[in-house]
Amino acid sequence: MQKTALITGITGQDGSYLAEFLLEKDYEVFGMVRRSSTENFERIEHIRNRVTLIQADLLDQMSLIAAISESQPDEIYNLAAQSFVPTSWTKPVLTAEFTALGVTRMLEALRLAKKDAKFYQASSSEMFGKVKEIPQSEDTPFHPRSPYGVAKAYGHFITVNYRESYNLFACSGILFNHESPRRGLEFVTRKVTYAVARIKLGVQDELALGNLEAERDWGYALDYVKMMWMMLQQDEPDDYVIASGESHSVQELVEAAFSHIGLNWEDYVKTDPRLVRPAEVDMLIGNPAKAKEKLGWKPQVSFKELIELMVDSDLDLVQRQINAGAADPERRLPHR
């Protein structure tokens, strides 16, 4: 019997990869999108005719109940959020509404409209913040260092609470940083690989970055969305850290990207104090032992392979922009 999935945030990096993955598994896929004056469907354009889009909003409880009632999903993947950490400093209340209370509204809609559906919540390594131990596991205490991290911690615990209070099949994946050619240009990995491509092709002179010493555990988004699905195929709901188990600095990211095109990063990278966060998260590195043991998962793409994959993709993108006369740095760019 064909399964049905509802994905919030289907137009984002993770949502688009997850939709492709579920379609390959013969799911009927519904995607929740917000009503907007400007539609942004670039990441799912190639599968648009294979998914059903439903208009709903994490700020509107009734629209969520209607979306679940209409789609009648076997599985719900809650990936929608205000997900850019720096924006959470300038819009902390809006971040809380979407990224924290939005989870409560989704769970409440699930409880009222389709209690037997399995629920996945996108938790984040940013919840660990000022880390209490290295590496971080499912048992590491949270100390978030941004409004985004705080909101994600709320979303995580309210998922646990609904699981324990209402006997829902509700899981949280504590995903560490996961990147791809579909990552937004505002995120540091994509900012770097896109700038490297532009520098290589002669349309940009330098790259401004903040804290080069900050360390993150970076993996490939497609590897990670498979884990979301695996969590919902288990007999019992649980929470899992999904990470590579390796830590790399922003400087290492920059070195890998520039060396791939044969340039010395120090000739092009400038540090800008304005790009440093008010409260920095210095080192995140995950311990994925539980996911490896219980789910048999391990990442397939290495850090170096990931950065090279993203640089190659952006070289192709920038070349096409040049050919089309659209390499203006101020121009809004398509995601791939």
Short mmCIF file of C-alpha atoms in Angstrom, two decimals:
data_model
loop_
_atom_site.label_atom_id
_atom_site.label_comp_id
_atom_site.label_asym_id
_atom_site.label_seq_id
_atom_site.Cartn_x
_atom_site.Cartn_y
_atom_site.Cartn_z
CA MET A 1 0.00 0.00 0.00
CA GLN A 2 1.37 3.40 -1.00
CA LYS A 3 2.41 5.63 1.90
CA THR A 4 1.70 9.35 2.10
CA ALA A 5 4.02 12.01 3.51
CA LEU A 6 3.50 15.68 4.34
CA ILE A 7 6.64 17.85 4.29
CA THR A 8 6.66 21.35 5.75
CA GLY A 9 9.48 23.41 4.28
CA ILE A 10 9.43 21.38 1.05
CA THR A 11 10.94 24.28 -0.93
CA GLY A 12 14.08 24.34 1.24
CA GLN A 13 17.31 22.39 0.86
CA ASP A 14 16.28 19.47 3.08
CA GLY A 15 12.66 19.46 1.95
CA SER A 16 13.56 19.20 -1.72
CA TYR A 17 16.02 16.34 -1.17
CA LEU A 18 13.56 14.53 1.10
CA ALA A 19 10.75 14.90 -1.43
CA GLU A 20 12.97 13.34 -4.14
CA PHE A 21 13.97 10.53 -1.80
CA LEU A 22 10.37 9.72 -0.84
CA LEU A 23 9.19 9.83 -4.45
CA GLU A 24 11.86 7.26 -5.28
CA LYS A 25 10.28 5.09 -2.57
CA ASP A 26 6.87 5.49 -4.23
CA TYR A 27 5.37 7.78 -1.59
CA GLU A 28 2.57 10.18 -2.38
CA VAL A 29 4.17 13.47 -1.33
CA PHE A 30 2.36 16.58 -0.11
CA GLY A 31 4.31 19.77 0.51
CA MET A 32 3.21 22.61 2.72
CA VAL A 33 3.96 26.10 1.39
CA ARG A 34 3.17 29.56 2.69
CA ARG A 35 1.05 31.98 0.70
CA SER A 36 3.54 34.46 -0.70
CA SER A 37 3.56 37.27 -3.26
CA THR A 38 6.77 35.81 -4.71
CA GLU A 39 6.89 32.06 -5.18
CA ASN A 40 10.25 30.36 -4.62
CA PHE A 41 10.05 26.85 -6.04
CA GLU A 42 13.47 26.59 -7.74
CA ARG A 43 14.61 23.62 -5.66
CA ILE A 44 11.51 21.54 -6.46
CA GLU A 45 10.79 22.76 -9.99
CA HIS A 46 11.96 19.44 -11.47
CA ILE A 47 9.48 17.46 -9.32
CA ARG A 48 6.69 20.04 -9.15
CA ASN A 49 4.31 17.90 -11.20
CA ARG A 50 4.88 14.88 -8.91
CA VAL A 51 4.02 16.52 -5.56
CA THR A 52 0.85 18.13 -4.27
CA LEU A 53 1.36 21.56 -2.69
CA ILE A 54 -0.94 22.71 0.10
CA GLN A 55 -1.06 26.30 1.36
CA ALA A 56 -0.70 26.54 5.13
CA ASP A 57 1.29 28.55 7.65
CA LEU A 58 3.06 27.64 10.90
CA LEU A 59 1.56 30.80 12.40
CA ASP A 60 -2.02 29.69 11.65
CA GLN A 61 -3.31 26.71 13.65
CA MET A 62 -6.43 26.11 11.57
CA SER A 63 -4.48 25.98 8.30
CA LEU A 64 -2.26 23.24 9.75
CA ILE A 65 -5.24 21.17 10.85
CA ALA A 66 -6.72 21.60 7.36
CA ALA A 67 -3.44 20.57 5.69
CA ILE A 68 -3.20 17.37 7.73
CA SER A 69 -6.90 16.61 7.26
CA GLU A 70 -6.56 17.03 3.49
CA SER A 71 -3.35 15.02 3.03
CA GLN A 72 -4.05 12.30 5.65
CA PRO A 73 -0.32 11.56 5.91
CA ASP A 74 1.29 8.42 7.30
CA GLU A 75 4.40 10.52 8.02
CA ILE A 76 4.89 14.22 8.74
CA TYR A 77 8.29 15.88 8.37
CA ASN A 78 8.39 19.28 10.04
CA LEU A 79 11.31 21.01 8.32
CA ALA A 80 9.87 24.53 8.07
CA ALA A 81 11.43 27.20 10.28
CA GLN A 82 13.16 30.55 10.30
CA SER A 83 16.45 28.72 9.92
CA PHE A 84 19.17 31.34 9.47
CA VAL A 85 20.96 31.99 12.78
CA PRO A 86 22.04 35.64 12.15
CA THR A 87 18.44 36.57 11.23
CA SER A 88 17.31 35.24 14.60
CA TRP A 89 19.19 38.13 16.24
CA THR A 90 17.36 40.75 14.19
CA LYS A 91 13.98 38.95 14.29
CA PRO A 92 13.96 37.02 17.60
CA VAL A 93 10.18 37.14 18.15
CA LEU A 94 9.37 36.00 14.60
CA THR A 95 11.97 33.24 14.96
CA ALA A 96 10.24 32.07 18.14
CA GLU A 97 6.83 32.10 16.46
CA PHE A 98 7.96 29.93 13.54
CA THR A 99 10.74 27.80 14.98
CA ALA A 100 9.35 27.21 18.49
CA LEU A 101 5.60 27.75 18.65
CA GLY A 102 5.21 26.52 15.07
CA VAL A 103 6.23 23.05 16.29
CA THR A 104 3.55 23.14 18.98
CA ARG A 105 0.94 24.09 16.39
CA MET A 106 2.05 21.22 14.14
CA LEU A 107 1.91 18.72 16.99
CA GLU A 108 -1.47 19.98 18.10
CA ALA A 109 -2.77 19.69 14.52
CA LEU A 110 -1.38 16.15 14.38
CA ARG A 111 -3.03 15.25 17.69
CA LEU A 112 -6.39 16.58 16.54
CA ALA A 113 -6.44 15.52 12.86
CA LYS A 114 -4.25 12.40 12.42
CA LYS A 115 -3.01 11.04 15.72
CA ASP A 116 -1.60 7.84 14.21
CA ALA A 117 0.75 9.67 11.81
CA LYS A 118 4.48 9.48 12.54
CA PHE A 119 6.12 12.86 13.17
CA TYR A 120 9.67 14.03 12.53
CA GLN A 121 10.93 17.27 14.09
CA ALA A 122 14.03 18.96 12.68
CA SER A 123 16.11 19.72 15.76
CA SER A 124 19.52 21.36 15.49
CA SER A 125 23.07 21.19 16.83
CA GLU A 126 22.69 24.91 17.58
CA MET A 127 20.77 23.79 20.69
CA PHE A 128 24.11 22.73 22.23
CA GLY A 129 25.58 26.22 21.80
CA LYS A 130 28.12 26.74 24.56
CA VAL A 131 28.92 23.07 24.63
CA LYS A 132 29.08 21.12 27.88
CA GLU A 133 31.08 18.25 26.40
CA ILE A 134 32.91 17.28 23.22
CA PRO A 135 31.59 15.55 21.16
CA GLN A 136 27.87 16.19 21.71
CA SER A 137 25.42 13.27 22.02
CA GLU A 138 21.70 12.87 22.69
CA ASP A 139 22.44 13.21 26.42
CA THR A 140 24.53 16.40 26.25
CA PRO A 141 22.78 19.33 28.02
CA PHE A 142 21.67 22.23 25.84
CA HIS A 143 23.05 25.77 26.23
CA PRO A 144 21.86 27.60 23.09
CA ARG A 145 23.66 30.82 22.15
CA SER A 146 21.21 32.40 19.72
CA PRO A 147 17.46 33.04 19.55
CA TYR A 148 17.39 30.35 16.85
CA GLY A 149 19.07 27.82 19.14
CA VAL A 150 16.67 28.67 21.97
CA ALA A 151 13.66 28.26 19.65
CA LYS A 152 14.95 24.91 18.39
CA ALA A 153 15.44 23.70 21.98
CA TYR A 154 11.79 24.54 22.69
CA GLY A 155 10.71 22.69 19.55
CA HIS A 156 12.78 19.69 20.60
CA PHE A 157 11.35 19.48 24.11
CA ILE A 158 7.75 20.08 23.07
CA THR A 159 8.14 17.13 20.67
CA VAL A 160 9.36 14.96 23.56
CA ASN A 161 6.50 16.26 25.69
CA TYR A 162 3.81 15.39 23.13
CA ARG A 163 5.36 11.95 22.64
CA GLU A 164 5.24 11.23 26.36
CA SER A 165 1.92 12.94 27.06
CA TYR A 166 -0.17 11.74 24.12
CA ASN A 167 1.69 8.57 23.07
CA LEU A 168 2.48 10.03 19.64
CA PHE A 169 5.16 8.55 17.38
CA ALA A 170 7.23 11.73 17.44
CA CYS A 171 10.99 11.83 16.81
CA SER A 172 13.61 14.56 16.75
CA GLY A 173 16.69 14.44 14.58
CA ILE A 174 19.44 16.58 16.11
CA LEU A 175 21.14 17.33 12.83
CA PHE A 176 24.52 18.97 12.72
CA ASN A 177 25.37 21.27 9.82
CA HIS A 178 24.50 19.67 6.50
CA GLU A 179 25.22 21.34 3.19
CA SER A 180 24.76 20.90 -0.56
CA PRO A 181 24.62 22.85 -3.82
CA ARG A 182 21.03 23.72 -2.80
CA ARG A 183 22.14 25.51 0.37
CA GLY A 184 21.09 29.17 0.55
CA LEU A 185 23.73 31.74 -0.34
CA GLU A 186 23.51 33.26 3.14
CA PHE A 187 25.02 30.16 4.78
CA VAL A 188 28.79 30.17 5.19
CA THR A 189 29.55 27.01 3.19
CA ARG A 190 27.61 28.19 0.16
CA LYS A 191 28.82 31.76 0.61
CA VAL A 192 32.37 30.42 0.34
CA THR A 193 31.88 28.01 -2.58
CA TYR A 194 29.86 30.53 -4.60
CA ALA A 195 32.46 33.27 -4.00
CA VAL A 196 35.26 30.88 -4.94
CA ALA A 197 33.52 30.14 -8.24
CA ARG A 198 33.03 33.85 -8.94
CA ILE A 199 36.66 34.63 -8.10
CA LYS A 200 37.88 31.82 -10.35
CA LEU A 201 35.74 33.10 -13.23
CA GLY A 202 36.77 36.74 -12.71
CA VAL A 203 33.54 38.34 -11.49
CA GLN A 204 34.52 38.84 -7.82
CA ASP A 205 37.77 40.05 -6.19
CA GLU A 206 37.57 39.03 -2.54
CA LEU A 207 35.53 37.23 0.12
CA ALA A 208 34.62 38.77 3.50
CA LEU A 209 34.07 36.39 6.43
CA GLY A 210 33.68 36.61 10.20
CA ASN A 211 35.20 34.13 12.66
CA LEU A 212 37.56 31.83 10.73
CA GLU A 213 38.28 29.79 13.85
CA ALA A 214 34.69 28.66 14.47
CA GLU A 215 34.44 24.87 14.04
CA ARG A 216 31.49 22.88 12.77
CA ASP A 217 30.58 19.30 11.99
CA TRP A 218 29.62 19.47 8.30
CA GLY A 219 27.92 16.73 6.30
CA TYR A 220 26.04 16.24 3.02
CA ALA A 221 22.33 17.09 3.17
CA LEU A 222 21.25 14.13 1.03
CA ASP A 223 22.93 11.72 3.48
CA TYR A 224 21.09 13.39 6.35
CA VAL A 225 17.55 13.44 4.92
CA LYS A 226 17.74 9.67 4.49
CA MET A 227 18.15 9.51 8.27
CA MET A 228 14.93 11.43 8.81
CA TRP A 229 13.08 8.68 6.96
CA MET A 230 14.95 5.90 8.78
CA MET A 231 13.89 7.32 12.17
CA LEU A 232 10.22 7.00 11.23
CA GLN A 233 10.63 3.37 10.11
CA GLN A 234 11.58 2.18 13.60
CA ASP A 235 9.26 0.31 15.98
CA GLU A 236 9.62 2.94 18.72
CA PRO A 237 10.06 6.73 18.46
CA ASP A 238 13.36 8.15 19.67
CA ASP A 239 15.75 11.07 19.19
CA TYR A 240 19.06 10.82 17.34
CA VAL A 241 22.16 12.93 16.75
CA ILE A 242 23.02 12.92 13.04
CA ALA A 243 26.57 14.07 12.38
CA SER A 244 29.82 13.13 10.65
CA GLY A 245 31.72 12.98 13.93
CA GLU A 246 34.41 15.26 12.46
CA SER A 247 35.01 18.95 13.15
CA HIS A 248 36.43 21.46 10.67
CA SER A 249 37.08 25.18 11.02
CA VAL A 250 35.78 27.85 8.66
CA GLN A 251 39.41 28.34 7.63
CA GLU A 252 39.65 24.66 6.65
CA LEU A 253 36.47 25.10 4.61
CA VAL A 254 38.01 28.08 2.85
CA GLU A 255 41.30 26.25 2.23
CA ALA A 256 39.51 23.22 0.75
CA ALA A 257 37.39 25.37 -1.57
CA PHE A 258 40.25 27.54 -2.87
CA SER A 259 42.70 24.67 -3.22
CA HIS A 260 40.17 22.83 -5.40
CA ILE A 261 40.50 25.61 -8.01
CA GLY A 262 44.25 26.05 -7.52
CA LEU A 263 44.23 29.38 -5.68
CA ASN A 264 45.70 30.51 -2.34
CA TRP A 265 42.85 31.52 -0.04
CA GLU A 266 44.98 34.09 1.83
CA ASP A 267 45.17 36.22 -1.32
CA TYR A 268 41.38 36.68 -1.40
CA VAL A 269 39.81 36.28 2.07
CA LYS A 270 39.32 39.28 4.37
CA THR A 271 37.92 39.15 7.90
CA ASP A 272 35.08 41.52 8.79
CA PRO A 273 34.27 42.02 12.51
CA ARG A 274 30.69 42.95 11.57
CA LEU A 275 30.12 39.35 10.50
CA VAL A 276 30.94 37.89 13.94
CA ARG A 277 27.89 36.81 15.98
CA PRO A 278 27.02 38.57 19.27
CA ALA A 279 27.42 35.22 21.09
CA GLU A 280 29.58 32.82 19.10
CA VAL A 281 29.27 29.05 19.06
CA ASP A 282 32.92 28.07 18.81
CA MET A 283 32.91 24.30 18.34
CA LEU A 284 30.22 21.81 17.40
CA ILE A 285 31.03 18.16 16.79
CA GLY A 286 28.46 15.40 17.00
CA ASN A 287 28.64 11.85 18.30
CA PRO A 288 26.48 9.76 15.91
CA ALA A 289 27.17 6.45 17.69
CA LYS A 290 23.50 5.84 18.57
CA ALA A 291 22.33 6.38 14.97
CA LYS A 292 25.08 4.12 13.66
CA GLU A 293 24.27 1.37 16.16
CA LYS A 294 20.46 1.46 16.10
CA LEU A 295 19.82 2.56 12.54
CA GLY A 296 22.91 1.29 10.75
CA TRP A 297 23.60 4.72 9.29
CA LYS A 298 26.85 6.35 8.29
CA PRO A 299 27.53 9.33 6.03
CA GLN A 300 28.63 8.54 2.47
CA VAL A 301 30.23 11.85 1.42
CA SER A 302 33.34 13.23 3.14
CA PHE A 303 33.94 16.88 4.06
CA LYS A 304 36.44 17.38 1.23
CA GLU A 305 34.17 15.67 -1.30
CA LEU A 306 31.24 17.84 -0.17
CA ILE A 307 33.13 21.13 -0.59
CA GLU A 308 34.48 20.08 -3.99
CA LEU A 309 30.97 19.02 -5.07
CA MET A 310 29.62 22.45 -4.07
CA VAL A 311 32.46 24.36 -5.77
CA ASP A 312 31.97 22.42 -9.00
CA SER A 313 28.24 23.08 -8.91
CA ASP A 314 28.78 26.81 -8.35
CA LEU A 315 31.38 26.99 -11.13
CA ASP A 316 28.71 25.63 -13.45
CA LEU A 317 26.09 28.04 -12.08
CA VAL A 318 28.30 31.13 -12.36
CA GLN A 319 29.41 30.20 -15.88
CA ARG A 320 25.76 29.95 -16.93
CA GLN A 321 25.09 33.33 -15.31
CA ILE A 322 27.99 34.86 -17.22
CA ASN A 323 26.73 33.34 -20.47
CA ALA A 324 23.28 34.78 -19.77
CA GLY A 325 24.68 38.19 -18.79
CA ALA A 326 23.42 37.71 -15.23
CA ALA A 327 26.60 37.67 -13.13
CA ASP A 328 25.72 40.90 -11.32
CA PRO A 329 26.57 40.41 -7.59
CA GLU A 330 23.36 42.20 -6.56
CA ARG A 331 21.13 39.97 -8.65
CA ARG A 332 18.95 37.39 -6.88
CA LEU A 333 20.27 33.96 -7.77
CA PRO A 334 18.54 30.65 -8.44
CA HIS A 335 19.13 27.69 -6.14
CA ARG A 336 20.12 24.37 -7.64
#
